Coordinates of C-alpha atoms in Angstrom, one line a residue:
Chain A
X964 CA 137.2 270.2 104.5
X965 CA 135.8 271.6 101.2
X966 CA 133.0 270.1 99.1
X967 CA 135.4 269.1 96.4
X968 CA 137.5 267.2 99.0
X969 CA 134.4 265.3 100.2
X970 CA 133.6 264.5 96.5
X971 CA 137.2 263.1 96.1
X972 CA 136.7 260.9 99.2
X973 CA 133.4 259.6 97.9
X974 CA 134.9 258.9 94.4
X975 CA 137.7 257.0 96.1
X976 CA 135.5 254.9 98.4
X977 CA 133.0 254.2 95.5
X978 CA 135.7 252.9 93.2
X979 CA 137.4 250.8 95.9
X980 CA 134.2 249.3 97.2
X981 CA 132.8 248.6 93.7
X982 CA 136.2 247.1 92.7
X983 CA 136.0 244.7 95.7
X984 CA 132.4 243.7 94.8
X985 CA 133.5 243.1 91.2
X986 CA 136.4 240.8 92.1
X987 CA 134.7 238.9 94.9
X988 CA 132.9 236.4 92.8
X989 CA 135.6 236.2 90.1
X990 CA 138.3 235.8 92.9
X991 CA 136.4 233.0 94.6
X992 CA 136.0 231.1 91.3
X993 CA 139.6 231.5 90.3
X994 CA 140.9 230.6 93.7
X995 CA 138.6 227.6 93.9
X996 CA 139.8 226.3 90.5
X997 CA 143.5 226.8 91.5
X998 CA 143.2 225.1 94.9
X999 CA 140.5 222.5 94.4
X1000 CA 141.0 221.2 90.9
X1001 CA 143.8 219.5 89.0
X1002 CA 143.5 221.2 85.6
X1003 CA 146.8 221.2 83.7
X1004 CA 146.5 225.0 83.0
X1005 CA 146.0 226.0 86.6
X1006 CA 149.6 227.2 86.8
X1007 CA 148.8 229.6 83.9
X1008 CA 145.7 230.8 85.6
X1009 CA 147.7 231.5 88.8
X1010 CA 150.4 233.3 86.8
X1011 CA 147.9 235.6 85.0
X1012 CA 146.0 236.4 88.1
X1013 CA 149.2 237.3 89.9
X1014 CA 150.7 239.4 87.1
X1015 CA 149.4 242.8 88.1
X1016 CA 151.2 242.4 91.4
X1017 CA 154.6 242.3 89.6
X1018 CA 153.8 244.7 86.7
X1019 CA 154.2 248.5 87.1
X1020 CA 150.7 249.8 87.6
X1021 CA 151.2 252.2 84.7
X1022 CA 151.7 249.1 82.5
X1023 CA 148.5 247.5 83.8
X1024 CA 146.7 250.8 83.1
X1025 CA 148.1 250.9 79.6
X1026 CA 146.8 247.4 78.9
X1027 CA 143.4 248.4 80.4
X1028 CA 143.3 251.5 78.2
X1029 CA 144.1 249.4 75.2
X1030 CA 141.2 247.0 76.1
X1031 CA 138.6 249.6 77.0
X1032 CA 139.7 252.3 74.5
X1033 CA 137.6 253.0 71.4
X1034 CA 140.2 251.4 69.1
X1035 CA 139.9 247.9 70.7
X1036 CA 137.4 245.2 69.9
X1037 CA 135.9 245.2 73.4
X1038 CA 135.9 249.0 73.6
X1039 CA 134.2 249.3 70.2
X1040 CA 131.6 246.7 71.2
X1041 CA 130.8 248.4 74.5
X1042 CA 130.6 251.7 72.7
X1043 CA 128.2 250.4 70.1
X1044 CA 126.1 248.8 72.8
X1045 CA 125.7 251.7 75.2
X1046 CA 127.0 254.5 73.1
X1047 CA 129.5 255.1 75.8
X1048 CA 133.3 254.9 76.0
X1049 CA 134.5 253.5 79.3
X1050 CA 138.0 255.0 79.3
X1051 CA 138.4 258.3 81.3
X1052 CA 135.2 257.7 83.2
X1053 CA 134.6 256.8 86.8
X1054 CA 133.9 253.2 85.7
X1055 CA 137.5 253.0 84.5
X1056 CA 138.7 253.9 88.0
X1057 CA 136.7 250.8 89.3
X1058 CA 138.4 248.6 86.7
X1059 CA 141.8 249.9 87.4
X1060 CA 141.4 249.4 91.2
X1061 CA 139.9 246.0 90.6
X1062 CA 142.7 244.7 88.4
X1063 CA 145.6 245.9 90.6
X1064 CA 144.0 244.5 93.8
X1065 CA 142.9 241.2 92.2
X1066 CA 146.2 239.4 92.8
X1067 CA 146.2 240.2 96.5
X1068 CA 142.6 239.1 96.9
X1069 CA 143.2 235.9 95.0
X1070 CA 146.3 235.1 97.0
X1071 CA 144.4 235.6 100.2
X1072 CA 141.6 233.4 99.0
X1073 CA 144.0 230.7 97.9
X1074 CA 145.5 230.6 101.4
X1075 CA 142.0 230.7 103.0
X1076 CA 140.8 227.8 100.8
X1077 CA 144.0 225.8 101.5
X1078 CA 143.5 226.2 105.2
X1079 CA 140.1 224.5 105.0
X1080 CA 141.0 220.9 105.9
X1081 CA 140.6 218.7 102.7
X1082 CA 139.8 215.7 104.9
X1083 CA 136.7 217.5 106.1
X1084 CA 135.7 218.1 102.4
X1085 CA 136.3 214.4 101.7
X1086 CA 134.2 213.5 104.7
X1087 CA 131.4 215.7 103.4
X1088 CA 131.6 214.1 100.0
X1089 CA 131.3 210.6 101.6
X1090 CA 128.2 211.8 103.3
X1091 CA 126.7 212.6 99.9
X1092 CA 127.6 216.2 99.2
X1093 CA 128.4 217.4 95.7
X1094 CA 131.1 220.0 94.8
X1095 CA 128.7 223.0 95.2
X1096 CA 127.3 221.7 98.5
X1097 CA 130.8 221.0 99.8
X1098 CA 131.9 224.5 98.8
X1099 CA 128.9 226.3 100.4
X1100 CA 128.6 224.2 103.6
X1101 CA 132.3 223.4 104.4
X1102 CA 135.0 225.2 102.4
X1103 CA 133.3 228.7 102.5
X1104 CA 132.4 228.8 106.2
X1105 CA 135.9 227.5 107.1
X1106 CA 137.6 230.1 105.0
X1107 CA 135.2 233.0 105.7
X1108 CA 137.6 234.9 107.9
X1109 CA 140.4 234.5 105.3
X1110 CA 138.1 235.7 102.6
X1111 CA 137.1 238.8 104.7
X1112 CA 140.8 239.5 105.3
X1113 CA 141.5 239.2 101.6
X1114 CA 138.8 241.6 100.7
X1115 CA 140.1 244.1 103.2
X1116 CA 143.6 243.8 101.8
X1117 CA 142.2 244.3 98.3
X1118 CA 140.2 247.3 99.5
X1119 CA 143.4 248.8 100.9
X1120 CA 145.2 248.3 97.7
X1121 CA 142.3 249.6 95.6
X1122 CA 142.0 252.7 97.8
X1123 CA 145.7 253.5 97.3
X1124 CA 145.7 252.9 93.5
X1125 CA 147.4 255.6 91.4
X1126 CA 149.4 254.4 88.4
X1127 CA 146.8 252.4 86.5
X1128 CA 144.0 254.9 87.3
X1129 CA 145.8 257.9 85.9
X1130 CA 146.5 256.1 82.6
X1131 CA 143.1 254.6 82.0
X1132 CA 140.8 257.1 83.8
X1133 CA 142.9 260.3 83.8
X1134 CA 142.6 262.8 86.6
X1135 CA 139.2 264.5 86.0
X1136 CA 138.0 266.5 89.0
X1137 CA 134.7 265.4 90.2
X1138 CA 134.7 262.4 87.9
X1139 CA 137.9 260.3 88.2
X1140 CA 140.0 262.2 90.7
X1141 CA 140.6 259.7 93.6
X1142 CA 142.4 260.6 96.8
X1143 CA 145.9 259.6 95.6
X1144 CA 145.4 261.5 92.3
X1145 CA 144.1 264.6 94.1
X1146 CA 147.0 264.5 96.6
X1147 CA 149.4 264.4 93.6
X1148 CA 147.6 267.4 91.9
X1149 CA 147.6 269.4 95.2
X1150 CA 151.3 268.9 95.6
X1151 CA 152.0 269.9 92.0
X1152 CA 149.7 273.0 92.1
X1153 CA 150.9 274.0 95.6
X1154 CA 147.9 273.4 97.8
X1155 CA 149.5 271.9 100.9
X1156 CA 146.4 272.4 103.1
X1157 CA 144.2 270.2 100.9
X1158 CA 147.0 267.7 100.3
X1159 CA 147.6 267.3 104.1
X1160 CA 143.9 266.8 104.8
X1161 CA 143.6 264.1 102.2
X1162 CA 146.9 262.5 103.4
X1163 CA 145.4 262.3 106.9
X1164 CA 142.2 260.8 105.6
X1165 CA 144.3 258.2 103.7
X1166 CA 146.3 257.3 106.8
X1167 CA 143.1 256.9 108.9
X1168 CA 141.4 254.6 106.3
X1169 CA 144.6 252.6 105.9
X1170 CA 145.0 252.1 109.6
X1171 CA 141.3 251.0 110.0
X1172 CA 141.5 248.6 107.1
X1173 CA 144.7 247.0 108.1
X1174 CA 143.7 247.0 111.8
X1175 CA 140.6 244.9 111.0
X1176 CA 142.6 242.8 108.5
X1177 CA 145.2 241.9 111.1
X1178 CA 142.7 241.0 113.8
X1179 CA 140.8 238.8 111.4
X1180 CA 144.0 237.0 110.4
X1181 CA 144.9 236.5 114.1
X1182 CA 141.6 234.8 114.9
X1183 CA 141.4 233.3 111.5
X1184 CA 140.5 229.7 112.1
X1185 CA 138.0 227.5 113.9
X1186 CA 139.1 225.5 116.8
X1187 CA 139.7 221.9 116.0
X1188 CA 137.9 219.4 118.2
Chain B
X546 CA 123.4 191.5 101.8
X547 CA 126.3 189.9 100.1
X548 CA 129.5 191.8 99.5
X549 CA 131.6 190.5 96.6
X550 CA 135.0 191.9 95.6
X551 CA 137.9 191.0 93.5
X552 CA 140.3 193.9 92.7
X553 CA 143.9 195.1 92.6
X554 CA 144.8 198.5 93.8
X555 CA 148.0 200.5 93.5
X556 CA 148.7 203.3 96.0
X557 CA 152.2 204.6 95.5
X558 CA 154.5 201.7 95.8
X559 CA 151.9 199.7 97.7
X560 CA 150.0 197.0 95.7
X561 CA 147.0 195.3 97.3
X562 CA 145.1 192.3 95.9
X563 CA 141.8 191.6 97.5
X564 CA 139.3 188.9 96.7
X565 CA 136.5 187.6 98.8
X566 CA 132.8 187.2 99.6
X567 CA 131.3 188.5 102.8
X568 CA 127.9 188.3 104.4
X569 CA 126.0 190.9 106.6
X570 CA 127.2 191.6 110.1
X571 CA 130.3 193.1 111.6
X572 CA 133.4 192.2 109.6
X573 CA 136.6 193.0 111.4
X574 CA 139.6 193.6 109.2
X575 CA 142.7 192.9 111.2
X576 CA 146.4 193.0 110.4
X577 CA 149.6 194.8 111.2
X578 CA 150.2 198.5 110.3
X579 CA 150.8 199.0 106.6
X580 CA 149.2 195.8 105.6
X581 CA 146.6 197.5 103.5
X582 CA 143.5 197.6 105.7
X583 CA 142.8 201.3 105.1
X584 CA 143.5 200.9 101.4
X585 CA 140.9 198.2 101.3
X586 CA 138.3 200.5 102.9
X587 CA 139.2 203.4 100.7
X588 CA 138.4 201.3 97.6
X589 CA 134.9 200.8 99.0
X590 CA 134.3 204.4 99.9
X591 CA 135.5 205.5 96.4
X592 CA 138.5 207.4 97.8
X593 CA 140.9 205.1 95.8
X594 CA 140.2 203.7 92.4
X595 CA 141.3 200.1 91.9
X596 CA 143.6 199.3 89.0
X597 CA 141.2 196.6 87.9
X598 CA 138.5 194.2 89.1
X599 CA 135.1 194.9 90.6
X600 CA 133.3 195.6 93.9
X601 CA 129.7 194.7 94.4
X602 CA 127.4 195.5 97.3
X603 CA 124.4 193.3 97.0
X604 CA 123.0 194.0 93.6
X605 CA 124.7 197.4 93.4
X606 CA 128.0 197.6 91.5
X607 CA 130.3 200.2 93.1
X608 CA 133.2 199.6 90.7
X609 CA 133.8 197.5 87.7
X610 CA 136.7 198.0 85.4
X611 CA 135.3 195.8 82.6
X612 CA 131.9 197.6 82.7
X613 CA 133.5 201.0 83.2
X614 CA 131.6 201.7 86.3
X615 CA 133.1 203.8 89.1
X616 CA 130.3 205.3 91.2
X617 CA 131.3 208.8 92.4
X618 CA 132.0 209.0 96.2
X619 CA 128.9 211.1 96.9
X620 CA 126.6 208.6 95.1
X621 CA 128.0 205.4 96.7
X622 CA 126.0 205.6 99.9
X623 CA 129.0 204.3 101.9
X624 CA 129.8 206.2 105.1
X625 CA 133.0 206.2 107.0
X626 CA 133.8 206.7 110.7
X627 CA 137.4 208.0 111.0
X628 CA 139.9 207.7 113.7
X629 CA 140.1 211.5 114.1
X630 CA 136.2 211.7 113.8
X631 CA 136.5 214.7 111.4
X632 CA 133.5 216.6 112.8
X633 CA 132.8 219.8 111.0
X634 CA 134.2 222.4 113.5
X635 CA 131.8 225.2 112.4
X636 CA 128.6 223.3 113.0
X637 CA 126.9 222.3 116.1
X638 CA 126.6 218.6 116.9
X639 CA 123.0 218.6 115.7
X640 CA 124.0 220.0 112.3
X641 CA 126.9 217.6 112.0
X642 CA 124.6 214.7 112.6
X643 CA 122.0 215.9 110.1
X644 CA 124.5 216.7 107.4
X645 CA 124.3 213.5 105.3
X646 CA 120.7 212.8 106.3
X647 CA 119.5 216.1 104.8
X648 CA 121.4 215.6 101.6
X649 CA 120.2 212.1 101.0
X650 CA 116.7 212.6 102.3
X651 CA 116.0 208.9 102.6
X652 CA 113.9 207.5 105.4
X653 CA 116.1 206.1 108.2
X654 CA 116.0 202.5 109.0
X655 CA 115.7 203.2 112.7
X656 CA 114.2 205.8 114.9
X657 CA 116.4 209.0 115.2
X658 CA 115.8 209.3 118.9
X659 CA 116.8 205.7 119.4
X660 CA 120.2 206.3 117.8
X661 CA 120.8 209.3 119.9
X662 CA 119.7 207.3 123.0
X663 CA 121.9 204.3 122.2
X664 CA 124.9 206.5 121.6
X665 CA 124.1 208.7 124.6
X666 CA 124.5 212.0 122.8
X667 CA 121.0 213.6 123.3
X668 CA 122.5 216.2 125.6
X669 CA 125.3 217.2 123.2
X670 CA 123.2 218.4 120.3
X671 CA 123.7 222.1 120.9
X672 CA 127.5 221.9 121.5
X673 CA 130.3 222.6 119.1
X674 CA 132.8 219.8 118.3
X675 CA 135.6 221.5 120.3
X676 CA 133.5 221.3 123.4
X677 CA 133.3 217.5 123.2
X678 CA 135.5 214.9 124.8
X679 CA 137.3 212.3 122.6
X680 CA 134.6 209.6 123.3
X681 CA 131.7 212.0 122.8
X682 CA 133.2 213.2 119.5
X683 CA 133.6 209.7 118.3
X684 CA 130.0 208.8 119.2
X685 CA 128.8 211.9 117.3
X686 CA 130.9 210.9 114.3
X687 CA 129.3 207.5 114.4
X688 CA 125.8 209.0 114.6
X689 CA 126.6 211.3 111.7
X690 CA 127.6 208.3 109.6
X691 CA 124.5 206.3 110.6
X692 CA 122.1 209.2 110.0
X693 CA 123.4 209.5 106.5
X694 CA 121.6 206.1 106.0
X695 CA 124.4 204.2 104.3
X696 CA 124.2 200.8 102.7
X697 CA 127.5 199.9 104.4
X698 CA 129.4 201.5 107.3
X699 CA 133.2 201.6 107.2
X700 CA 135.1 202.2 110.4
X701 CA 138.8 202.9 110.2
X702 CA 140.4 202.2 113.6
X703 CA 137.8 204.5 115.2
X704 CA 138.7 203.8 118.7
X705 CA 142.5 203.6 118.6
X706 CA 142.9 206.9 120.4
X707 CA 140.3 206.2 123.1
X708 CA 141.0 204.7 126.5
X709 CA 139.3 201.6 127.9
X710 CA 136.8 203.5 129.9
X711 CA 135.5 205.3 126.8
X712 CA 135.9 202.5 124.3
X713 CA 134.0 199.8 126.1
X714 CA 130.5 201.4 126.0
X715 CA 131.0 202.4 122.4
X716 CA 131.8 198.9 121.3
X717 CA 128.6 197.8 123.0
X718 CA 126.5 200.4 121.2
X719 CA 128.0 199.4 117.9
X720 CA 127.0 195.8 118.3
X721 CA 123.5 196.9 119.2
X722 CA 123.4 199.3 116.3
X723 CA 124.5 196.8 113.7
X724 CA 121.7 194.4 114.8
X725 CA 119.1 197.2 114.5
X726 CA 120.3 198.6 111.2
X727 CA 121.1 195.3 109.6
X728 CA 123.7 196.7 107.3
X729 CA 127.3 195.4 106.9
X730 CA 129.9 197.1 109.1
X731 CA 133.6 197.0 108.2
X732 CA 135.7 197.5 111.2
X733 CA 139.4 198.0 110.7
X734 CA 141.5 197.4 113.8
X735 CA 144.9 196.0 114.8
X736 CA 143.6 195.0 118.2
X737 CA 142.8 191.4 118.9
X738 CA 140.6 192.6 121.7
X739 CA 138.3 194.6 119.4
X740 CA 138.3 191.7 117.0
X741 CA 137.1 189.2 119.5
X742 CA 134.5 191.6 121.0
X743 CA 133.0 192.9 117.8
X744 CA 133.2 190.4 114.9
X745 CA 130.8 188.2 113.2
X746 CA 133.5 187.5 110.6
X747 CA 137.2 188.4 110.4
X748 CA 139.4 189.2 107.4
X749 CA 143.1 188.7 108.3
X750 CA 145.4 190.8 106.1
X751 CA 149.1 191.0 105.6
X752 CA 151.3 192.7 103.0
X753 CA 148.4 193.8 100.9
X754 CA 146.7 190.4 100.7
X755 CA 143.9 188.7 102.5
X756 CA 145.5 185.8 104.4
X757 CA 142.2 184.3 105.6
X758 CA 138.5 184.9 106.2
X759 CA 136.6 183.3 109.0
X760 CA 134.9 183.7 112.3
X761 CA 136.9 185.1 115.2
X762 CA 137.3 181.7 116.9
X763 CA 138.6 179.8 114.0
X764 CA 140.8 182.3 112.2
X765 CA 144.5 181.5 112.4
X766 CA 146.4 184.5 113.7
X767 CA 149.8 182.9 114.4
X768 CA 152.9 184.5 112.9
X769 CA 151.3 187.9 112.2
X770 CA 153.4 190.5 114.0
X771 CA 152.2 193.9 114.9
X772 CA 148.8 193.0 116.1
X773 CA 148.1 194.4 119.5
X774 CA 147.2 191.3 121.6
X775 CA 145.9 192.8 124.8
X776 CA 142.5 191.1 125.1
X777 CA 139.9 192.6 127.3
X778 CA 136.7 191.5 129.0
X779 CA 133.8 193.9 129.3
X780 CA 131.0 192.6 131.6
X781 CA 127.7 194.3 132.5
X782 CA 126.9 194.7 136.1
X783 CA 125.2 196.7 138.8
X784 CA 126.8 198.2 141.9
X785 CA 125.3 196.7 145.1
X786 CA 127.4 198.5 147.6
X787 CA 130.6 200.5 148.0
X788 CA 132.9 200.0 150.9
X789 CA 134.9 202.7 152.7
X790 CA 138.0 201.7 150.8
X791 CA 136.0 202.5 147.6
X792 CA 135.7 198.8 146.6
X793 CA 132.4 198.1 144.9
X794 CA 130.4 194.9 145.3
X795 CA 129.1 194.3 141.8
X796 CA 126.3 192.0 140.8
X797 CA 126.7 190.2 137.5
X798 CA 123.9 187.8 137.0
X799 CA 124.1 185.5 140.0
X800 CA 127.7 186.1 140.8
X801 CA 129.4 188.9 142.6
X802 CA 132.7 190.7 141.7
X803 CA 134.7 193.2 143.7
X804 CA 136.4 196.1 141.9
X805 CA 137.6 199.6 142.9
X806 CA 135.5 202.6 141.9
X807 CA 136.1 206.3 141.7
X808 CA 132.8 208.1 141.0
X809 CA 130.2 205.4 140.4
X810 CA 127.2 205.3 142.7
X811 CA 125.4 202.4 144.3
X812 CA 122.7 201.2 141.9
X813 CA 124.4 202.4 138.7
X814 CA 124.8 200.1 135.8
X815 CA 128.5 199.7 134.9
X816 CA 130.9 197.7 132.8
X817 CA 133.7 195.8 134.5
X818 CA 136.8 195.7 132.4
X819 CA 139.8 193.5 133.0
X820 CA 142.5 192.1 130.7
X821 CA 142.4 188.4 129.8
X822 CA 146.0 188.0 130.9
X823 CA 145.3 189.4 134.4
X824 CA 143.2 186.3 135.2
X825 CA 144.8 183.3 137.0
X826 CA 143.3 179.8 136.4
X827 CA 143.1 177.0 138.9
X828 CA 141.5 173.6 138.5
X829 CA 140.5 173.4 142.1
X830 CA 138.6 175.8 144.4
X831 CA 141.2 177.6 146.4
X832 CA 139.7 179.2 149.4
X833 CA 142.8 180.8 150.9
X834 CA 144.0 183.2 148.2
X835 CA 144.5 187.0 148.7
X836 CA 142.5 187.9 145.5
X837 CA 138.9 188.8 146.2
X838 CA 137.4 187.5 143.1
X839 CA 137.1 183.7 142.6
X840 CA 134.7 182.8 139.9
X841 CA 133.8 179.3 138.6
X842 CA 133.3 178.8 134.8
X843 CA 133.2 176.1 132.2
X844 CA 135.8 175.9 129.5
X845 CA 133.9 176.1 126.2
X846 CA 136.8 176.9 123.7
X847 CA 140.5 177.5 123.6
X848 CA 143.0 178.3 120.9
X849 CA 146.7 178.9 120.7
X850 CA 148.2 182.2 119.6
X851 CA 152.0 182.0 119.4
X852 CA 153.2 181.1 122.9
X853 CA 150.0 181.8 124.7
X854 CA 146.6 180.2 124.8
X855 CA 143.3 182.0 124.8
X856 CA 140.5 180.3 126.8
X857 CA 136.8 181.1 126.6
X858 CA 135.0 180.3 129.9
X859 CA 131.3 180.4 130.3
X860 CA 129.9 181.8 133.5
X861 CA 126.1 181.5 133.3
X862 CA 125.6 183.2 129.9
X863 CA 128.7 185.4 130.0
X864 CA 131.8 184.5 128.1
X865 CA 135.1 185.5 129.7
X866 CA 138.4 185.4 127.9
X867 CA 141.4 184.2 129.8
X868 CA 144.9 184.2 128.5
X869 CA 147.5 181.8 129.9
X870 CA 150.8 180.6 128.5
X871 CA 151.0 177.5 126.4
X872 CA 153.2 176.0 129.1
X873 CA 150.5 176.5 131.8
X874 CA 147.9 175.1 129.5
X875 CA 149.9 171.9 129.0
X876 CA 150.8 171.7 132.7
X877 CA 147.1 171.9 133.8
X878 CA 146.1 169.4 131.1
X879 CA 142.6 170.8 130.8
X880 CA 140.0 170.1 128.1
X881 CA 136.7 171.5 126.9
X882 CA 133.9 171.0 129.4
X883 CA 136.2 171.3 132.5
X884 CA 135.1 173.5 135.4
X885 CA 137.8 176.0 136.1
X886 CA 138.3 178.7 138.8
X887 CA 139.3 182.2 137.7
X888 CA 141.2 184.3 140.2
X889 CA 141.0 188.0 139.5
X890 CA 142.5 190.6 141.8
X891 CA 140.1 193.4 142.4
X892 CA 142.8 195.9 141.6
X893 CA 143.1 194.4 138.1
X894 CA 139.4 195.4 137.5
X895 CA 138.4 198.7 136.1
X896 CA 134.8 200.0 136.5
X897 CA 133.5 201.9 133.5
X898 CA 130.3 203.9 133.8
X899 CA 128.1 204.4 130.8

C-alpha cells in the first residue's frame, strides 16, 4: 500500500468520523423534537431531515455548493470571517458526508427514542423530573444502543459517500480525495492495483461497521421486569 | 390534610364528574371497570387536565380553571404506584428508589432504613428490576413513590396481578406506612376484599360519578356489578408445631388454628389467609365435625350485599369476616352481640410467610 493510499484512507476516516460527531447533537435534538413534542411543524422537520435520503446525492452536493460557495450569503460571511472558502476543501467533505448520512441517523434515533417506554418517562415526571432530567436519566440510557446503531449506520453511509462530495469538494488528491473518489479515479486512469486495494479496504470497513450495527440492534433493548 | 375537589373531566368519549371532600388516611376508590377510577387519579397526578373545576390538597391548589392554575406534573408532589410498577429497567433497585428523592431533595418524613425494613427490600438494593419477583417489584415501586416524599400517594390497582401470598403482607405494610407517613393514600381497586382491609374511607364510583362516600362498613354497595366480591381474612400468627402431614398448629393470640404449610418453619411469624365465604357458621358448639378449626367469636356487625350477608366477628381483638347467604342469615336469626362458632376447614386456609 502506497503513502498516497494511506492518505486517502485517513481523509475518508476523518471526514466520516467528523461528520458523525457533527450530526450527533443535531440528530439527537431533531429526533427528540419529532418524537417527544407535539409541534405543528414537526412533520416538516421530519420531511426536511429525510430529504437527502431521497434526493440524488449530486443534487444535495449542488445545494451544499450553492450554500458554501463564495456567491452565497453564508459562503460570503464565512469567507469574510476566516478569509477562507469552504468549498473544495476537506471541510466540505465533512459537510457532504454529514448531510447525506443525517437522514439515516435521525431515522435510527427516532426509532430508538420511540422504543423508550413513554410510561417510564411519565413515571419519572411524576417523581419530579423535568424534561432534561427525563431525557438524560431515562430516554437516553434506554435508547443508547439504538443511538450507537444509528451512528454506525451513519458512519457507513458517510464512508461510502461519493456524489455530493465530488460536487462540493471536488477530487483533490491529498485534500478531498476520499476512498470512493480515489477508486473512481483509479478506474478511470487505469490503476487496477490501487483500485483493488482500496476496494478491499472499503469492504472490510463496511463489514466491520455493519457487523457491530447488526449485533447492537439484536441486543438493542433492556429486559423488562 | 383535607382534600377538596369539584371538577369535570373529558377523556375521549368518557365524561367524569367528581365532587367531594376527603380527610387524611387511606381512601379506597372502588367501582367496576371503566367507571372512571383511574381517570379520577390521573386528574390528581396531573396526567389529565379537567375540563373545569378545581382540586385542592390542603392549602395547595393543584388545579383551578377559574384561577388558571394547573401545576405541572413534576411540581405537584403527587406520586403514583402503578399496577405494572414501571421500575426503570436500566437502574438498580437502589437507584430506582432514590430517583425522586434525589430530585426533590426534601427531608423524608420517616427513616429510610425503616421504609426498607417495613417493605422488606433491604436485600434487593443491588439487583436490577428484571431480577425481582412480582411482589418484590411492587414493593420497590412503592418504596420509590414513598421516597419521593409526596404530599399524597396514588395507587392504581397496584396488587391486581399479585396472588394472595404476595398481596397479604404488602397490604399490611401499606397500612403501617400510612400511619407513619400521615399523608393521604388513594387506593383504586375493584376488590371488596382490599377495600375492607385497607380503607379509612371509601369512594364508590359508577359511570363517571361518585355514588357515595363513607366508611367501609356503612357504604352501600348493592347493585354495583363488576366488583370482585371475594373477601379475604389475613390473620397474624406464629407456628407452634408442624405435623408429619405438614399441618401447622398456629398460635393466634389465645386461640389455635390448623392450616397446611409448604416451606414455613416452626417459630416463624406468618399470615393465615382464608376467604370469608369458606367459613361455616353455627350458633351452637359442635364437637363432632370433621373440620379442624372451630373458633368462637362475637358478632359485632353485619351488612347485606346483594344476596349475601357479610358478618364481622370479633375473636379477642381480631376481626374476622364471614360471608353467608341472606337465606342462612334469616334462618339462623342471629343479632349483634351473639356468640357464634366459625367452622373453617384447614384445607381452606393458606399460610403466607412474610
